[in-house]
Amino acid sequence: MSRFIRRISRRAIVQALITLPALSLFRNPPAPANPDEIDRDEIVEINGWILRRSDLA
């Protein structure tokens, strides 16, 4: 393992670390929730407050 790390340049390691977060941009976004199928006990954050969705209705 140490021989493998020595053969890779620092620049290549830094570039790989920078590209990892960029890969998440190309993932499929989650499908929008159907309002009829929303779980009423789901926990949501609104303006810094942690609430149950049933508390909002």
CSV table of N, CA, C and O in Angstrom, one decimal:
chain,number,residue,atom,x,y,z
A,1,MET,N,0.8,-1.2,0.0
A,1,MET,CA,0.0,0.0,0.0
A,1,MET,C,0.9,1.3,0.0
A,1,MET,O,0.6,2.2,-0.7
A,2,SER,N,1.9,1.2,0.8
A,2,SER,CA,2.8,2.4,0.9
A,2,SER,C,3.5,2.7,-0.5
A,2,SER,O,3.7,3.9,-0.8
A,3,ARG,N,3.8,1.6,-1.2
A,3,ARG,CA,4.4,1.9,-2.5
A,3,ARG,C,3.4,2.5,-3.5
A,3,ARG,O,3.8,3.4,-4.3
A,4,PHE,N,2.2,2.1,-3.4
A,4,PHE,CA,1.2,2.7,-4.2
A,4,PHE,C,1.0,4.2,-3.9
A,4,PHE,O,0.8,5.0,-4.8
A,5,ILE,N,1.0,4.5,-2.7
A,5,ILE,CA,0.8,5.9,-2.3
A,5,ILE,C,2.0,6.7,-2.7
A,5,ILE,O,1.9,7.9,-3.2
A,6,ARG,N,3.2,6.2,-2.7
A,6,ARG,CA,4.4,6.9,-3.1
A,6,ARG,C,4.4,7.2,-4.6
A,6,ARG,O,4.9,8.2,-5.0
A,7,ARG,N,3.8,6.3,-5.4
A,7,ARG,CA,3.7,6.5,-6.8
A,7,ARG,C,2.7,7.5,-7.3
A,7,ARG,O,2.8,8.1,-8.3
A,8,ILE,N,1.7,7.8,-6.4
A,8,ILE,CA,0.7,8.8,-6.7
A,8,ILE,C,1.2,10.2,-6.3
A,8,ILE,O,1.7,10.3,-5.1
A,9,SER,N,1.1,11.2,-7.1
A,9,SER,CA,1.6,12.5,-6.7
A,9,SER,C,0.5,13.2,-5.8
A,9,SER,O,-0.6,12.8,-5.7
A,10,ARG,N,1.0,14.2,-5.0
A,10,ARG,CA,0.1,14.9,-4.1
A,10,ARG,C,-1.0,15.6,-4.9
A,10,ARG,O,-2.1,15.7,-4.5
A,11,ARG,N,-0.6,16.1,-6.1
A,11,ARG,CA,-1.6,16.8,-6.9
A,11,ARG,C,-2.7,15.9,-7.3
A,11,ARG,O,-3.9,16.2,-7.3
A,12,ALA,N,-2.4,14.6,-7.7
A,12,ALA,CA,-3.4,13.7,-8.1
A,12,ALA,C,-4.4,13.3,-6.9
A,12,ALA,O,-5.6,13.2,-7.1
A,13,ILE,N,-3.8,13.2,-5.7
A,13,ILE,CA,-4.6,13.0,-4.5
A,13,ILE,C,-5.6,14.1,-4.3
A,13,ILE,O,-6.7,13.9,-4.0
A,14,VAL,N,-5.1,15.3,-4.3
A,14,VAL,CA,-5.9,16.5,-4.1
A,14,VAL,C,-7.0,16.6,-5.1
A,14,VAL,O,-8.1,16.9,-4.8
A,15,GLN,N,-6.7,16.4,-6.4
A,15,GLN,CA,-7.7,16.4,-7.4
A,15,GLN,C,-8.8,15.4,-7.2
A,15,GLN,O,-9.9,15.7,-7.5
A,16,ALA,N,-8.4,14.2,-6.8
A,16,ALA,CA,-9.4,13.2,-6.5
A,16,ALA,C,-10.3,13.6,-5.4
A,16,ALA,O,-11.5,13.4,-5.4
A,17,LEU,N,-9.7,14.2,-4.3
A,17,LEU,CA,-10.5,14.6,-3.2
A,17,LEU,C,-11.5,15.7,-3.6
A,17,LEU,O,-12.6,15.8,-3.1
A,18,ILE,N,-11.1,16.6,-4.5
A,18,ILE,CA,-11.9,17.7,-4.9
A,18,ILE,C,-13.1,17.2,-5.8
A,18,ILE,O,-14.2,17.7,-5.7
A,19,THR,N,-12.8,16.2,-6.6
A,19,THR,CA,-13.9,15.7,-7.5
A,19,THR,C,-14.9,14.8,-6.8
A,19,THR,O,-16.0,14.7,-7.3
A,20,LEU,N,-14.6,14.3,-5.7
A,20,LEU,CA,-15.6,13.4,-5.0
A,20,LEU,C,-16.9,14.2,-4.7
A,20,LEU,O,-18.0,13.7,-5.0
A,21,PRO,N,-16.9,15.4,-4.1
A,21,PRO,CA,-18.1,16.1,-3.8
A,21,PRO,C,-18.9,16.5,-5.1
A,21,PRO,O,-20.1,16.5,-5.2
A,22,ALA,N,-18.1,16.7,-6.2
A,22,ALA,CA,-18.7,17.1,-7.5
A,22,ALA,C,-19.5,15.9,-8.1
A,22,ALA,O,-20.5,16.1,-8.8
A,23,LEU,N,-19.1,14.7,-7.8
A,23,LEU,CA,-19.8,13.5,-8.3
A,23,LEU,C,-21.3,13.5,-7.8
A,23,LEU,O,-22.1,12.9,-8.5
A,24,SER,N,-21.5,14.0,-6.6
A,24,SER,CA,-22.9,13.9,-6.1
A,24,SER,C,-23.8,14.8,-6.9
A,24,SER,O,-25.0,14.6,-6.8
A,25,LEU,N,-23.3,15.8,-7.6
A,25,LEU,CA,-24.2,16.6,-8.5
A,25,LEU,C,-24.8,15.8,-9.6
A,25,LEU,O,-25.9,16.2,-10.1
A,26,PHE,N,-24.2,14.7,-10.0
A,26,PHE,CA,-24.7,14.0,-11.1
A,26,PHE,C,-25.6,12.8,-10.7
A,26,PHE,O,-26.1,12.1,-11.6
A,27,ARG,N,-25.8,12.7,-9.4
A,27,ARG,CA,-26.7,11.6,-9.0
A,27,ARG,C,-28.2,12.0,-9.3
A,27,ARG,O,-28.5,13.2,-9.4
A,28,ASN,N,-29.0,11.0,-9.4
A,28,ASN,CA,-30.5,11.3,-9.6
A,28,ASN,C,-31.1,12.0,-8.4
A,28,ASN,O,-31.0,11.5,-7.3
A,29,PRO,N,-31.8,13.1,-8.6
A,29,PRO,CA,-32.4,13.7,-7.4
A,29,PRO,C,-33.6,12.9,-7.0
A,29,PRO,O,-34.2,12.2,-7.8
A,30,PRO,N,-33.9,13.0,-5.7
A,30,PRO,CA,-35.1,12.2,-5.2
A,30,PRO,C,-36.4,12.7,-5.9
A,30,PRO,O,-36.5,13.9,-6.2
A,31,ALA,N,-37.3,11.8,-6.1
A,31,ALA,CA,-38.6,12.2,-6.7
A,31,ALA,C,-39.4,13.1,-5.7
A,31,ALA,O,-39.3,12.9,-4.5
A,32,PRO,N,-40.1,14.1,-6.3
A,32,PRO,CA,-40.9,14.9,-5.4
A,32,PRO,C,-42.0,14.1,-4.7
A,32,PRO,O,-42.6,13.2,-5.3
A,33,ALA,N,-42.2,14.4,-3.5
A,33,ALA,CA,-43.2,13.7,-2.7
A,33,ALA,C,-44.6,14.0,-3.1
A,33,ALA,O,-44.9,15.2,-3.4
A,34,ASN,N,-45.4,13.0,-3.2
A,34,ASN,CA,-46.8,13.2,-3.4
A,34,ASN,C,-47.5,13.7,-2.1
A,34,ASN,O,-47.4,13.0,-1.1
A,35,PRO,N,-48.2,14.8,-2.1
A,35,PRO,CA,-48.8,15.3,-0.9
A,35,PRO,C,-49.7,14.4,-0.2
A,35,PRO,O,-49.9,14.4,1.0
A,36,ASP,N,-50.4,13.5,-1.0
A,36,ASP,CA,-51.3,12.5,-0.5
A,36,ASP,C,-50.6,11.4,0.3
A,36,ASP,O,-51.2,10.7,1.1
A,37,GLU,N,-49.4,11.2,0.0
A,37,GLU,CA,-48.6,10.0,0.5
A,37,GLU,C,-47.6,10.5,1.6
A,37,GLU,O,-46.8,9.7,2.0
A,38,ILE,N,-47.7,11.7,2.1
A,38,ILE,CA,-46.7,12.2,3.1
A,38,ILE,C,-47.0,11.5,4.4
A,38,ILE,O,-48.1,11.5,4.9
A,39,ASP,N,-45.9,11.1,5.0
A,39,ASP,CA,-46.0,10.5,6.4
A,39,ASP,C,-46.2,11.6,7.4
A,39,ASP,O,-45.4,12.5,7.5
A,40,ARG,N,-47.2,11.5,8.2
A,40,ARG,CA,-47.5,12.6,9.1
A,40,ARG,C,-46.6,12.7,10.3
A,40,ARG,O,-46.5,13.7,11.0
A,41,ASP,N,-45.8,11.6,10.6
A,41,ASP,CA,-44.9,11.6,11.7
A,41,ASP,C,-43.5,11.9,11.2
A,41,ASP,O,-42.5,11.8,12.0
A,42,GLU,N,-43.3,12.3,9.9
A,42,GLU,CA,-42.0,12.7,9.4
A,42,GLU,C,-41.5,13.9,10.1
A,42,GLU,O,-42.2,14.8,10.4
A,43,ILE,N,-40.2,13.9,10.4
A,43,ILE,CA,-39.6,15.0,11.1
A,43,ILE,C,-39.0,16.0,10.1
A,43,ILE,O,-38.3,15.5,9.2
A,44,VAL,N,-39.3,17.2,10.2
A,44,VAL,CA,-38.8,18.3,9.2
A,44,VAL,C,-38.2,19.4,10.0
A,44,VAL,O,-38.4,19.6,11.2
A,45,GLU,N,-37.3,20.1,9.3
A,45,GLU,CA,-36.7,21.3,9.9
A,45,GLU,C,-37.2,22.5,9.2
A,45,GLU,O,-37.1,22.6,7.9
A,46,ILE,N,-37.7,23.5,9.9
A,46,ILE,CA,-38.2,24.7,9.3
A,46,ILE,C,-37.7,25.9,10.1
A,46,ILE,O,-38.0,26.0,11.3
A,47,ASN,N,-36.9,26.7,9.5
A,47,ASN,CA,-36.3,27.9,10.1
A,47,ASN,C,-35.5,27.6,11.4
A,47,ASN,O,-35.6,28.3,12.4
A,48,GLY,N,-34.8,26.4,11.4
A,48,GLY,CA,-34.1,26.0,12.5
A,48,GLY,C,-34.8,25.2,13.6
A,48,GLY,O,-34.3,24.8,14.5
A,49,TRP,N,-36.1,25.1,13.4
A,49,TRP,CA,-37.0,24.3,14.4
A,49,TRP,C,-37.1,22.9,13.8
A,49,TRP,O,-37.4,22.7,12.7
A,50,ILE,N,-37.0,21.9,14.7
A,50,ILE,CA,-37.2,20.5,14.4
A,50,ILE,C,-38.7,20.2,14.8
A,50,ILE,O,-39.0,20.3,16.0
A,51,LEU,N,-39.5,19.9,13.8
A,51,LEU,CA,-40.9,19.7,14.1
A,51,LEU,C,-41.4,18.4,13.4
A,51,LEU,O,-40.8,17.9,12.4
A,52,ARG,N,-42.5,17.8,13.9
A,52,ARG,CA,-43.2,16.8,13.2
A,52,ARG,C,-44.1,17.4,12.2
A,52,ARG,O,-44.6,18.5,12.4
A,53,ARG,N,-44.2,16.7,11.0
A,53,ARG,CA,-45.1,17.3,10.0
A,53,ARG,C,-46.5,17.4,10.5
A,53,ARG,O,-47.3,18.3,10.1
A,54,SER,N,-46.9,16.5,11.4
A,54,SER,CA,-48.3,16.6,11.9
A,54,SER,C,-48.5,17.9,12.8
A,54,SER,O,-49.6,18.4,12.9
A,55,ASP,N,-47.4,18.4,13.3
A,55,ASP,CA,-47.6,19.7,14.1
A,55,ASP,C,-47.8,20.9,13.2
A,55,ASP,O,-48.3,21.9,13.7
A,56,LEU,N,-47.5,20.8,11.9
A,56,LEU,CA,-47.7,21.9,11.0
A,56,LEU,C,-49.1,22.0,10.5
A,56,LEU,O,-49.5,23.1,10.2
A,57,ALA,N,-49.9,21.0,10.5
A,57,ALA,CA,-51.2,21.0,10.0
A,57,ALA,C,-52.2,21.5,11.0
A,57,ALA,O,-52.1,21.6,12.1
